[in-house]
Coordinates of C-alpha atoms and ligand atoms in Angstrom, one line a residue:
Chain A
M1 CA -27.2 -18.5 -21.9
A2 CA -25.4 -15.1 -22.8
R3 CA -23.0 -14.3 -25.8
V4 CA -19.8 -11.3 -25.5
V5 CA -19.0 -10.5 -28.6
I6 CA -15.2 -8.8 -28.7
L7 CA -14.4 -6.6 -31.8
G8 CA -10.6 -6.8 -33.0
G9 CA -8.5 -9.5 -31.6
G10 CA -5.3 -7.5 -31.1
V11 CA -3.6 -6.6 -27.8
S12 CA -6.6 -5.7 -25.7
G13 CA -9.3 -8.0 -27.3
H14 CA -7.6 -11.2 -27.5
T15 CA -6.5 -10.5 -23.5
A16 CA -10.3 -9.7 -23.0
A17 CA -11.9 -13.2 -25.1
T18 CA -9.4 -15.4 -24.0
F19 CA -9.6 -14.2 -20.1
A20 CA -13.8 -14.0 -20.7
A21 CA -13.9 -17.8 -22.2
K22 CA -11.8 -18.9 -19.3
W23 CA -13.8 -17.3 -16.9
L24 CA -17.2 -17.9 -18.1
G25 CA -16.3 -21.9 -19.5
N26 CA -18.9 -23.7 -22.2
S27 CA -22.2 -21.8 -20.2
H28 CA -22.0 -19.2 -21.9
E29 CA -20.9 -17.6 -25.9
V30 CA -17.5 -15.9 -26.3
V31 CA -17.0 -14.1 -29.9
V32 CA -14.1 -12.7 -31.8
V33 CA -15.0 -10.3 -34.5
T34 CA -11.6 -9.6 -36.0
P35 CA -10.4 -9.1 -40.0
N36 CA -7.0 -10.5 -39.8
A37 CA -6.4 -14.8 -39.9
K38 CA -3.2 -13.9 -37.7
W39 CA -2.3 -12.3 -33.9
N40 CA 0.6 -10.4 -34.5
W41 CA 3.2 -9.0 -31.4
I42 CA 2.9 -5.7 -32.9
P43 CA 6.4 -5.0 -30.4
S44 CA 9.0 -7.0 -32.7
N45 CA 7.5 -5.6 -35.9
I46 CA 10.6 -3.1 -35.2
W47 CA 12.9 -6.0 -35.4
V48 CA 10.7 -7.0 -38.5
G49 CA 11.6 -3.6 -39.9
V50 CA 15.5 -4.2 -39.9
G51 CA 15.1 -7.2 -41.1
Q52 CA 16.0 -9.2 -37.7
M53 CA 12.9 -11.2 -37.6
S54 CA 10.6 -12.4 -40.0
K55 CA 7.0 -12.1 -40.4
E56 CA 6.3 -15.7 -39.3
E57 CA 8.2 -15.2 -35.9
V58 CA 6.0 -12.1 -34.8
T59 CA 3.1 -13.7 -35.8
F60 CA 0.4 -17.0 -35.2
D61 CA -2.7 -18.1 -36.9
L62 CA -6.0 -17.4 -34.2
D63 CA -7.8 -19.9 -35.7
P64 CA -6.6 -22.9 -33.5
V65 CA -5.8 -21.0 -30.3
Y66 CA -9.3 -20.1 -30.6
K67 CA -11.0 -23.4 -31.3
K68 CA -8.9 -24.6 -27.9
A69 CA -10.2 -22.1 -25.6
G70 CA -13.8 -22.3 -27.0
I71 CA -14.3 -19.1 -28.9
T72 CA -16.6 -18.5 -31.6
Y73 CA -14.4 -16.6 -34.1
K74 CA -15.8 -14.9 -36.9
Q75 CA -12.8 -13.6 -39.6
A76 CA -14.7 -10.1 -40.5
K77 CA -14.8 -6.1 -39.3
A78 CA -17.3 -5.0 -37.4
V79 CA -19.4 -2.3 -39.5
S80 CA -22.1 -0.5 -37.3
L81 CA -23.6 -1.4 -33.7
N82 CA -27.4 -1.5 -32.9
P83 CA -27.2 -1.0 -29.3
E84 CA -30.8 -0.9 -29.2
G85 CA -31.7 -3.5 -31.8
S86 CA -34.1 -2.7 -35.0
A87 CA -37.4 -2.9 -36.7
N88 CA -37.1 -6.3 -37.1
E89 CA -34.4 -7.5 -34.4
T90 CA -35.2 -7.2 -30.4
Q91 CA -31.9 -7.8 -29.3
P92 CA -28.8 -5.5 -29.7
F93 CA -25.9 -6.7 -32.6
V94 CA -23.4 -5.6 -33.9
T95 CA -23.2 -6.1 -38.3
I96 CA -20.0 -7.8 -39.3
E97 CA -18.4 -7.8 -42.8
Y98 CA -16.0 -10.7 -43.0
T99 CA -12.8 -10.7 -44.7
G100 CA -11.7 -14.3 -44.7
Q101 CA -13.3 -18.1 -43.8
G102 CA -14.2 -18.3 -47.4
K103 CA -17.2 -15.5 -46.8
E104 CA -15.3 -12.7 -47.7
G105 CA -17.6 -9.8 -48.5
E106 CA -20.8 -11.2 -46.9
S107 CA -22.8 -9.3 -44.2
E108 CA -24.5 -10.9 -40.6
E109 CA -25.8 -9.7 -38.0
V110 CA -24.4 -10.6 -34.6
T111 CA -26.6 -10.2 -31.6
Y112 CA -25.1 -9.7 -27.8
D113 CA -25.4 -9.4 -24.7
Y114 CA -22.3 -7.7 -24.1
V115 CA -20.3 -5.7 -26.4
I116 CA -16.8 -5.0 -25.5
N117 CA -14.8 -2.5 -28.5
A118 CA -11.1 -3.4 -29.3
T119 CA -11.3 -2.8 -32.7
G120 CA -7.5 -0.4 -31.6
P121 CA -6.4 2.5 -34.0
K122 CA -7.5 3.2 -37.6
L123 CA -4.0 4.0 -39.6
N124 CA -5.0 7.1 -40.7
F125 CA -3.1 7.8 -43.5
G126 CA -5.2 9.7 -45.2
A127 CA -4.6 12.8 -42.7
T128 CA -1.5 13.9 -44.6
P129 CA -1.3 14.2 -48.4
G130 CA 1.0 11.3 -49.6
L131 CA 1.9 9.6 -46.8
G132 CA 0.1 6.5 -48.3
E133 CA -3.7 6.7 -48.4
G134 CA -4.6 4.2 -50.8
S135 CA -1.6 1.9 -50.3
Q136 CA -2.3 1.5 -46.7
L137 CA 1.5 0.8 -46.6
G138 CA 3.1 3.9 -47.1
E139 CA 3.1 5.9 -50.4
H140 CA 7.1 7.5 -50.4
T141 CA 7.7 6.5 -47.3
V142 CA 7.5 3.5 -45.0
S143 CA 6.0 2.0 -41.5
V144 CA 6.2 -0.3 -39.4
C145 CA 2.9 -0.4 -37.4
T146 CA 1.9 -4.2 -39.1
A147 CA 3.3 -6.9 -39.6
D148 CA 3.8 -6.0 -43.5
H149 CA 4.3 -2.8 -43.4
A150 CA 7.3 -4.0 -41.4
E151 CA 8.5 -6.1 -44.1
H152 CA 8.3 -3.1 -46.5
A153 CA 9.9 -1.4 -44.7
S154 CA 13.1 -3.8 -44.3
H155 CA 13.0 -4.2 -48.1
K156 CA 13.5 -0.1 -48.7
L157 CA 16.3 0.0 -45.6
Q158 CA 17.9 -3.2 -47.4
E159 CA 17.6 -1.2 -51.1
S160 CA 19.4 2.1 -48.7
I161 CA 22.2 0.1 -47.1
E162 CA 23.2 -1.4 -50.6
K163 CA 23.3 2.0 -51.9
M164 CA 26.0 3.0 -49.0
K165 CA 27.6 0.2 -49.9
K166 CA 28.2 1.4 -53.4
G167 CA 29.1 4.7 -51.8
E168 CA 26.0 6.9 -52.2
R169 CA 24.9 9.1 -49.1
Q170 CA 21.9 8.7 -47.9
K171 CA 19.8 10.3 -45.4
F172 CA 17.4 9.1 -43.1
L173 CA 14.4 10.6 -41.5
I174 CA 12.2 8.7 -39.1
G175 CA 9.4 9.3 -36.7
T176 CA 6.2 11.1 -36.9
G177 CA 3.7 11.9 -40.3
H178 CA 1.4 14.1 -39.2
G179 CA 1.1 17.2 -35.7
M180 CA -1.0 14.6 -34.2
C181 CA 0.2 10.9 -34.1
T182 CA 1.2 9.3 -31.0
C183 CA 2.9 5.8 -30.7
Q184 CA 6.7 8.1 -30.7
G185 CA 8.2 5.2 -28.5
A186 CA 7.9 2.8 -31.7
A187 CA 9.5 5.4 -33.9
F188 CA 12.2 6.1 -31.1
E189 CA 13.4 2.2 -31.1
Y190 CA 13.0 2.4 -34.9
I191 CA 15.2 4.7 -35.6
F192 CA 18.2 3.6 -32.9
N193 CA 17.3 0.0 -34.4
V194 CA 17.8 1.0 -38.6
E195 CA 21.5 3.3 -36.8
H196 CA 22.3 -0.1 -35.4
E197 CA 22.1 -1.9 -38.8
I198 CA 23.7 0.8 -40.4
K199 CA 26.4 0.7 -38.2
K200 CA 26.5 -3.4 -38.6
A201 CA 27.0 -3.3 -42.6
G202 CA 29.6 -0.3 -42.0
V203 CA 28.2 2.2 -43.7
R204 CA 27.6 4.4 -41.1
D205 CA 29.7 7.6 -42.3
M206 CA 27.6 7.4 -45.4
A207 CA 24.9 8.1 -43.2
D208 CA 22.7 11.8 -42.4
M209 CA 20.0 10.7 -40.5
K210 CA 17.5 12.7 -38.8
W211 CA 14.2 12.2 -36.1
I212 CA 10.8 14.1 -36.9
S213 CA 8.8 14.8 -34.3
N214 CA 5.3 16.8 -33.3
E215 CA 6.5 16.3 -29.4
S216 CA 7.4 20.3 -28.5
F217 CA 10.5 18.7 -26.8
L218 CA 12.6 15.3 -27.0
G219 CA 11.6 12.8 -24.5
D220 CA 8.0 14.3 -24.6
F221 CA 6.3 10.3 -25.7
G222 CA 3.3 11.9 -25.8
M223 CA 3.0 11.4 -22.0
G224 CA 4.1 14.9 -21.7
G225 CA 7.7 13.6 -21.0
L226 CA 8.8 11.9 -17.7
H227 CA 11.1 12.3 -14.4
M228 CA 12.7 9.1 -14.0
K229 CA 15.8 7.3 -11.7
V230 CA 19.4 7.3 -14.3
G231 CA 22.5 6.6 -12.7
G232 CA 21.3 8.4 -8.9
Y233 CA 19.8 11.6 -10.6
V234 CA 16.2 11.8 -11.5
V235 CA 16.6 13.2 -14.7
S236 CA 14.1 14.6 -17.2
S237 CA 13.2 12.6 -20.4
K238 CA 14.2 15.3 -22.1
I239 CA 18.1 15.2 -21.3
F240 CA 17.4 11.2 -21.1
S241 CA 16.6 11.4 -24.8
E242 CA 18.6 14.0 -25.8
S243 CA 22.0 12.4 -24.7
L244 CA 21.3 9.2 -27.0
Y245 CA 20.1 10.7 -30.0
A246 CA 23.9 13.0 -29.7
E247 CA 25.3 9.6 -28.6
R248 CA 24.6 8.5 -32.1
G249 CA 24.9 11.0 -34.3
V250 CA 21.4 11.7 -35.0
D251 CA 20.2 15.5 -35.3
W252 CA 16.2 15.8 -34.4
M253 CA 13.6 18.3 -35.2
V254 CA 10.3 18.3 -33.0
G255 CA 7.5 20.2 -32.6
A256 CA 6.8 19.5 -36.6
H257 CA 3.9 18.8 -38.2
V258 CA 4.7 17.1 -41.4
S259 CA 2.1 18.5 -43.8
K260 CA 2.4 16.6 -47.0
V261 CA 4.7 13.9 -48.5
E262 CA 6.2 13.5 -52.2
A263 CA 9.0 11.0 -53.6
G264 CA 12.0 12.4 -51.4
S265 CA 10.9 15.2 -49.1
I266 CA 8.1 15.8 -46.8
D267 CA 6.6 19.8 -46.4
Y268 CA 6.5 20.7 -42.2
E269 CA 5.3 23.3 -40.5
L270 CA 7.1 24.2 -37.0
L271 CA 5.5 25.2 -33.7
D272 CA 6.6 28.7 -34.4
G273 CA 4.9 29.0 -37.5
S274 CA 7.8 28.7 -39.2
T275 CA 7.8 26.1 -42.7
G276 CA 10.2 24.2 -44.6
T277 CA 10.8 21.4 -46.7
E278 CA 13.2 18.5 -45.6
N279 CA 14.6 15.8 -48.1
F280 CA 15.0 12.0 -47.6
D281 CA 16.3 8.8 -49.4
F282 CA 14.8 6.7 -46.7
A283 CA 11.4 7.4 -44.1
M284 CA 9.4 6.1 -42.2
L285 CA 6.5 8.0 -40.5
I286 CA 4.2 7.1 -38.4
P287 CA 0.5 7.8 -39.6
P288 CA -1.7 9.6 -36.9
F289 CA -4.0 6.9 -35.5
A290 CA -8.2 7.3 -35.5
G291 CA -10.9 5.3 -34.8
V292 CA -11.9 2.3 -37.1
G293 CA -15.0 3.9 -38.0
L294 CA -17.8 2.2 -36.3
K295 CA -21.2 3.7 -36.9
A296 CA -24.2 3.1 -34.8
Y297 CA -27.9 3.2 -35.4
G298 CA -30.7 3.1 -33.6
K299 CA -33.8 0.8 -33.0
D300 CA -35.9 3.2 -35.6
G301 CA -32.2 3.5 -37.6
A302 CA -31.6 7.2 -36.7
D303 CA -27.4 7.9 -37.0
I304 CA -26.8 7.9 -33.2
T305 CA -23.0 7.1 -33.9
A306 CA -21.8 10.9 -32.4
T307 CA -23.1 9.6 -28.9
I308 CA -21.5 6.8 -29.0
F309 CA -18.5 7.3 -30.3
A310 CA -16.3 11.1 -29.7
P311 CA -15.4 12.7 -33.1
N312 CA -12.3 10.6 -33.6
G313 CA -14.0 8.1 -34.1
F314 CA -12.7 6.4 -30.3
M315 CA -15.5 5.2 -28.2
K316 CA -17.2 7.3 -25.4
V317 CA -16.7 5.2 -21.7
D318 CA -16.6 6.9 -18.1
A319 CA -14.2 9.5 -18.7
N320 CA -14.5 12.9 -18.2
Y321 CA -14.6 14.6 -21.3
A322 CA -15.4 18.3 -19.8
A323 CA -12.4 19.0 -18.2
G324 CA -12.0 22.1 -19.9
T325 CA -8.4 23.3 -20.8
Y326 CA -4.9 22.4 -19.6
E327 CA -4.9 24.1 -16.1
N328 CA -8.1 21.7 -15.5
W329 CA -7.3 18.5 -16.7
K330 CA -7.0 15.9 -13.5
A331 CA -5.8 12.0 -13.2
S332 CA -9.4 11.3 -12.1
D333 CA -10.5 12.9 -15.4
W334 CA -9.3 9.5 -16.7
P335 CA -11.5 6.5 -16.9
R336 CA -11.9 3.6 -14.9
T337 CA -14.4 1.0 -15.8
Y338 CA -14.5 1.7 -19.1
Q339 CA -18.1 1.2 -19.7
N340 CA -20.0 3.5 -22.1
P341 CA -22.2 6.3 -20.5
S342 CA -25.1 5.0 -22.8
Y343 CA -25.4 1.9 -23.1
S344 CA -23.8 -0.5 -19.8
N345 CA -23.5 -3.4 -22.0
M346 CA -20.7 -1.8 -24.2
F347 CA -17.3 -1.0 -23.2
A348 CA -14.1 -0.5 -24.9
C349 CA -10.4 -1.7 -24.4
G350 CA -6.9 -0.9 -25.5
I351 CA -6.8 2.0 -27.8
A352 CA -10.8 2.0 -29.3
F353 CA -11.7 3.7 -26.2
A354 CA -12.0 7.6 -26.4
P355 CA -9.3 9.1 -23.6
P356 CA -11.1 12.4 -22.0
H357 CA -7.9 14.6 -23.6
I358 CA -4.2 14.5 -24.0
I359 CA -1.6 14.2 -21.6
S360 CA 1.5 16.5 -22.8
K361 CA 0.5 20.1 -22.8
P362 CA -1.8 21.4 -25.8
M363 CA 0.5 23.1 -28.1
S364 CA -0.7 24.9 -32.0
S365 CA 1.6 27.3 -34.1
P366 CA 0.6 30.7 -34.8
N367 CA -1.6 29.7 -37.9
G368 CA -3.7 27.1 -35.5
T369 CA -2.5 24.2 -36.6
P370 CA -2.3 21.9 -33.3
I371 CA 1.2 20.3 -33.0
N372 CA 1.2 17.7 -30.2
P373 CA 1.2 14.2 -29.8
T374 CA -2.2 12.4 -28.4
P375 CA -1.7 10.1 -25.8
P376 CA -0.6 6.5 -26.0
R377 CA -2.3 3.2 -25.0
T378 CA 0.8 1.1 -25.2
G379 CA 0.5 -3.3 -24.3
M380 CA 0.5 -3.3 -20.9
P381 CA -2.5 -0.6 -20.7
S382 CA -4.0 -1.9 -23.3
G383 CA -3.8 -5.7 -21.5
I384 CA -4.7 -4.3 -18.4
I385 CA -7.5 -2.9 -19.7
G386 CA -8.7 -6.0 -21.9
K387 CA -8.0 -8.1 -18.3
A388 CA -10.4 -5.5 -16.5
V389 CA -13.1 -5.1 -18.9
A390 CA -13.3 -8.8 -19.1
H391 CA -13.9 -9.4 -16.0
S392 CA -16.3 -7.1 -15.2
V393 CA -18.3 -8.4 -18.6
C394 CA -17.7 -11.5 -16.4
D395 CA -19.3 -10.6 -13.2
L396 CA -21.9 -8.8 -15.1
I397 CA -22.9 -12.1 -16.4
T398 CA -22.3 -14.7 -13.4
K399 CA -23.3 -12.3 -10.8
G400 CA -26.1 -10.3 -11.9
E401 CA -26.9 -6.4 -13.2
G402 CA -25.3 -5.0 -9.3
A403 CA -22.2 -6.6 -10.0
H404 CA -18.6 -4.1 -9.3
L405 CA -17.4 -3.4 -12.0
H406 CA -13.7 -4.0 -12.1
E407 CA -11.2 -0.6 -12.7
A408 CA -8.3 0.2 -14.3
S409 CA -7.3 3.8 -14.6
M410 CA -4.2 4.9 -16.4
A411 CA -3.9 7.3 -13.8
E412 CA -2.8 4.6 -11.0
M413 CA -1.1 2.1 -13.7
G414 CA 2.5 2.3 -15.0
A415 CA 3.8 0.6 -17.9
A416 CA 6.8 -1.3 -18.7
C417 CA 9.0 -0.4 -21.8
V418 CA 11.9 -1.8 -23.7
A419 CA 13.8 0.5 -26.5
S420 CA 16.2 -2.2 -28.6
A421 CA 18.7 -0.3 -30.2
G422 CA 19.7 -4.3 -32.4
K423 CA 18.6 -7.6 -31.5
G424 CA 21.7 -8.9 -30.5
L425 CA 22.2 -10.9 -27.4
T426 CA 25.8 -9.1 -26.3
T427 CA 26.0 -6.3 -28.3
G428 CA 23.6 -3.1 -29.0
T429 CA 21.9 -1.3 -26.0
A430 CA 18.7 -0.8 -25.3
A431 CA 16.8 1.6 -23.5
A432 CA 14.7 0.3 -20.7
M433 CA 12.4 2.7 -19.0
T434 CA 9.1 1.8 -16.5
V435 CA 7.1 5.0 -15.8
F436 CA 4.3 4.8 -12.9
P437 CA 2.0 6.0 -13.0
V438 CA 0.8 7.0 -17.6
V439 CA -1.0 9.3 -16.7
P440 CA 0.5 12.0 -14.2
D441 CA -1.1 12.7 -10.7
F442 CA 0.1 15.8 -9.5
E443 CA -2.0 15.8 -6.4
K444 CA -0.5 12.6 -5.4
Y445 CA 3.0 13.2 -6.8
P446 CA 3.8 16.7 -6.8
G447 CA 6.7 16.8 -7.9
T448 CA 6.7 15.0 -11.4
G449 CA 3.4 13.6 -11.3
R450 CA 5.0 10.6 -11.2
D451 CA 6.5 8.1 -8.5
T452 CA 10.1 8.1 -9.1
D453 CA 10.8 5.3 -7.1
Y454 CA 9.2 3.3 -9.9
T455 CA 10.0 5.5 -13.3
F456 CA 13.3 4.6 -14.2
G457 CA 15.4 4.3 -17.4
E458 CA 18.6 2.5 -17.7
I459 CA 20.5 1.8 -20.7
G460 CA 21.7 -1.7 -21.9
L461 CA 22.2 -5.2 -22.6
A462 CA 20.0 -6.6 -19.9
G463 CA 17.0 -4.3 -21.7
H464 CA 17.8 -6.2 -25.2
W465 CA 17.6 -9.0 -23.1
I466 CA 14.0 -8.6 -21.2
K467 CA 12.8 -7.6 -25.0
H468 CA 13.9 -11.1 -26.1
I469 CA 12.0 -12.8 -23.2
L470 CA 8.9 -10.6 -23.7
H471 CA 9.4 -11.8 -27.2
H472 CA 8.4 -15.0 -26.4
L473 CA 7.0 -14.7 -23.4
F474 CA 3.9 -12.6 -24.9
M475 CA 3.6 -14.8 -27.9
Y476 CA 3.7 -17.8 -25.5
K477 CA 0.1 -16.3 -23.6
A478 CA -1.5 -15.2 -26.6
Q479 CA -1.4 -18.5 -28.0
L480 CA -2.9 -20.2 -24.6
K481 CA 0.1 -22.1 -24.2
P482 CA 0.0 -24.1 -20.5
G483 CA 0.4 -21.8 -17.8
W484 CA -0.1 -18.7 -20.0
T485 CA -2.2 -16.8 -17.0
L486 CA 0.3 -16.7 -15.1
V487 CA 2.3 -14.2 -17.5
P488 CA 1.3 -10.8 -16.7
E489 CA -0.1 -8.5 -18.9
Chain B
M1 CA 43.6 13.9 -29.3
V2 CA 39.5 14.1 -29.2
K3 CA 38.1 11.0 -27.3
H4 CA 35.3 9.5 -28.9
E5 CA 32.9 10.6 -26.5
E6 CA 33.4 14.5 -27.5
V7 CA 33.7 14.0 -30.9
N8 CA 29.7 14.7 -31.0
F9 CA 29.6 17.2 -28.9
A10 CA 31.1 19.5 -32.0
R11 CA 28.9 18.5 -34.5
N12 CA 26.1 21.5 -33.6
D13 CA 24.7 23.3 -30.9
Q14 CA 21.6 20.6 -30.5
S15 CA 24.5 17.8 -29.2
N16 CA 27.0 19.7 -28.0
T17 CA 24.6 20.8 -24.7
T18 CA 23.3 17.4 -24.0
M19 CA 25.6 14.3 -21.8
I20 CA 27.4 11.7 -24.0
P21 CA 28.9 8.6 -22.0
G22 CA 32.2 8.3 -21.7
R23 CA 34.4 4.8 -22.2
F24 CA 33.5 3.5 -18.7
A25 CA 29.9 4.3 -18.6
R26 CA 29.7 2.8 -22.1
A27 CA 31.7 -0.6 -21.2
M28 CA 29.5 -1.1 -18.7
R29 CA 26.5 -1.1 -20.8
T30 CA 27.7 -4.0 -22.3
N31 CA 29.9 -5.7 -19.8
L32 CA 28.2 -9.3 -19.3
I33 CA 28.6 -9.8 -15.5
W34 CA 26.8 -6.1 -14.6
Q35 CA 24.2 -6.2 -17.4
F36 CA 23.5 -9.7 -15.7
I37 CA 23.1 -7.7 -12.1
R38 CA 21.3 -4.7 -14.2
F39 CA 19.0 -7.8 -15.5
V40 CA 17.8 -9.2 -12.0
I41 CA 17.4 -5.7 -10.7
I42 CA 15.4 -4.2 -13.5
N43 CA 13.2 -7.4 -13.8
L44 CA 12.3 -6.8 -9.9
K45 CA 11.8 -3.4 -10.7
M46 CA 9.2 -4.1 -13.6
L47 CA 7.4 -6.7 -11.5
V48 CA 6.8 -3.8 -9.0
V49 CA 5.5 -2.0 -11.1
V50 CA 3.9 -4.5 -13.0
S51 CA 2.0 -5.9 -9.8
K52 CA 1.2 -2.6 -8.3
S53 CA -1.2 -2.0 -11.9
H54 CA -3.1 -4.6 -11.9
Ligands
FAD1 C1 5.9 -0.5 -34.0 C2 4.9 -0.8 -32.6 C3 5.4 -0.7 -32.1 C4 5.2 -0.8 -30.6 N1 6.4 -1.7 -29.2 C5 5.2 -1.3 -28.5 C6 6.2 -1.8 -27.2 O1 7.5 -2.0 -27.2 N2 5.7 -1.7 -25.8 C7 4.4 -1.3 -25.6 O2 3.7 -1.2 -24.8 N3 3.4 -1.7 -26.4 C8 4.2 -1.0 -28.1 N4 3.3 -0.6 -29.3 C9 1.8 -0.4 -28.6 C10 1.0 -1.5 -28.7 O3 1.5 -2.5 -30.0 C11 -0.6 -1.0 -28.3 O4 -0.5 -0.4 -27.5 C12 -1.3 -2.5 -28.8 O5 -1.3 -3.0 -29.8 C13 -2.6 -1.6 -28.5 O6 -3.8 -2.6 -28.1 P1 -5.5 -2.4 -28.9 O7 -5.7 -4.0 -29.2 O8 -5.7 -1.4 -28.4 O9 -4.1 -2.6 -30.9 P2 -4.4 -3.6 -31.3 O10 -3.5 -4.3 -30.9 O11 -3.2 -3.1 -32.8 O12 -5.3 -4.4 -32.0 C14 -6.5 -3.7 -32.9 C15 -7.9 -5.2 -33.6 O13 -8.6 -4.4 -33.6 C16 -8.8 -5.1 -35.0 N5 -9.6 -4.6 -36.0 C17 -9.7 -3.2 -37.0 N6 -10.8 -2.6 -36.9 C18 -11.8 -3.2 -37.4 C19 -12.9 -3.8 -37.4 N7 -13.8 -2.3 -38.0 N8 -13.8 -4.7 -36.9 C20 -12.7 -5.7 -36.1 N9 -11.5 -5.5 -35.8 C21 -10.6 -4.3 -36.2 C22 -7.2 -5.1 -36.1 O14 -7.3 -5.8 -36.9 C23 -6.5 -5.7 -34.6 O15 -6.5 -6.7 -34.3 C24 3.8 -0.6 -30.1 C25 3.4 -0.3 -31.5 C26 3.1 -0.3 -32.3 C27 2.8 0.2 -34.1

């Protein structure tokens, strides 16, 4: 009987675990190690962050779902990996520390035949002084990265709305909290939801709104921008995005690295090297992401973390990490099987794998501060990669070591994204976008790097309906309700 | 009289060089019949992208 241990029960890990359990049945064991008791459909945190959904609506308890699926669930966080075992243990193992199930603080060594690292991001608040290290919630600013963060953001937003109702002007600053952030799409969706709520509350004229981001141009989204079909034109996402901001009366500042946050103000540095201060009454700044800080040890106890993980803490996989400068980057640098090059029974999926390089053009200020988005690994790619990795591991177990590994390159897959602006079924307008492929391939698509037949954007109510459907479909699928496998990732 | 869509062009240089939808484009964004048609089309397109990605 083989044991597959999956670290992280988020979008990618939950997909990997549930498919592995379905494909392996009772003859093998699937273990999930994840610190939270609840699963969270993260995209809907945006609606929690504006008070349009409750935390309960975007989460559910993992325990009954894993019981139903026959998955061993350990509410714990992984701390380190021993891919060759140790002096006392011949099998590879992961050391975990419990965060629940009545065993809080206890450590355990869980042996494995295969391990899948799906630990997602560490929200690296500490990278920017004042952003919220310690509180893990935001200090002077708020975040919407978890359901708890989003609930906190919603309360702060309501306070600002109340102040505006009493005649006090409020300045809203929304975007990224560091020069190396990713996840611009979430902040983009949040700013338009906030604008919608303020308008609905009848106080839009009391609000000054500003977007701040590390993108070198509006609409970069960490993907170097995209060219999409809109209304019969092929349009740069810069024009598409600028139009959205201008229409809604939202100003923007791009190429910005937030260097310090204090109560009511941020310090920033721009790509031209200039620095400045921006005041705010309400700010939602996404923290930068890093790996969760897993350590790795050899059989003799030597620290081999640098062999398995990249310096940013993400796990090395079958990517080309020696691609060199921007001019030499290719679609083929991106990983296909997500197998660790040093240990063939180790895989990573979702945000946890180390990308070969960024996607956007690398930029830095004359002072040497890097200011460019890091690559997004959104829900759809995270799910697809999780499923492909689970498939490979199941085949390795059932067909033997020579089994063909399944492939899911981000340079060959698309992503669908819906950025809502409000939650109403007859009001509000969402931007529905697809991009194909996520990582541009200029050899295959020499013009824009992408297939413009499948890269499109559209603004309208239909996007809202799709966002509602996606919310219910993914909450349904993740709870393994009848027919769950029919819902695509 | 300044039309609704023209107001924001005058806000600053940033906004002045963009495109802002006029009354017809705005109306179509929330027109239920048109949006239902777009809903079907966007879903079909998204399904193609999803199927090409697996
Ligand atoms: C506000 C917001 C809105 C978004 N909206 C969209 C959207 O509309 N569309 C879209 O496609 N994507 C969206 N995304 C991105 C999407 O949520 C991510 O791509 C996706 O969650 C990544 O999946 P993952 O499994 O890699 O990471 P996660 O989903 O973050 O899962 C990681 C899991 O690992 C666990 N973990 C952490 N540390 C450890 C440890 N040491 N040991 C074990 N487990 C650990 C975590 O608790 C978590 O459960 C959004 C993201 C945010 C923040």
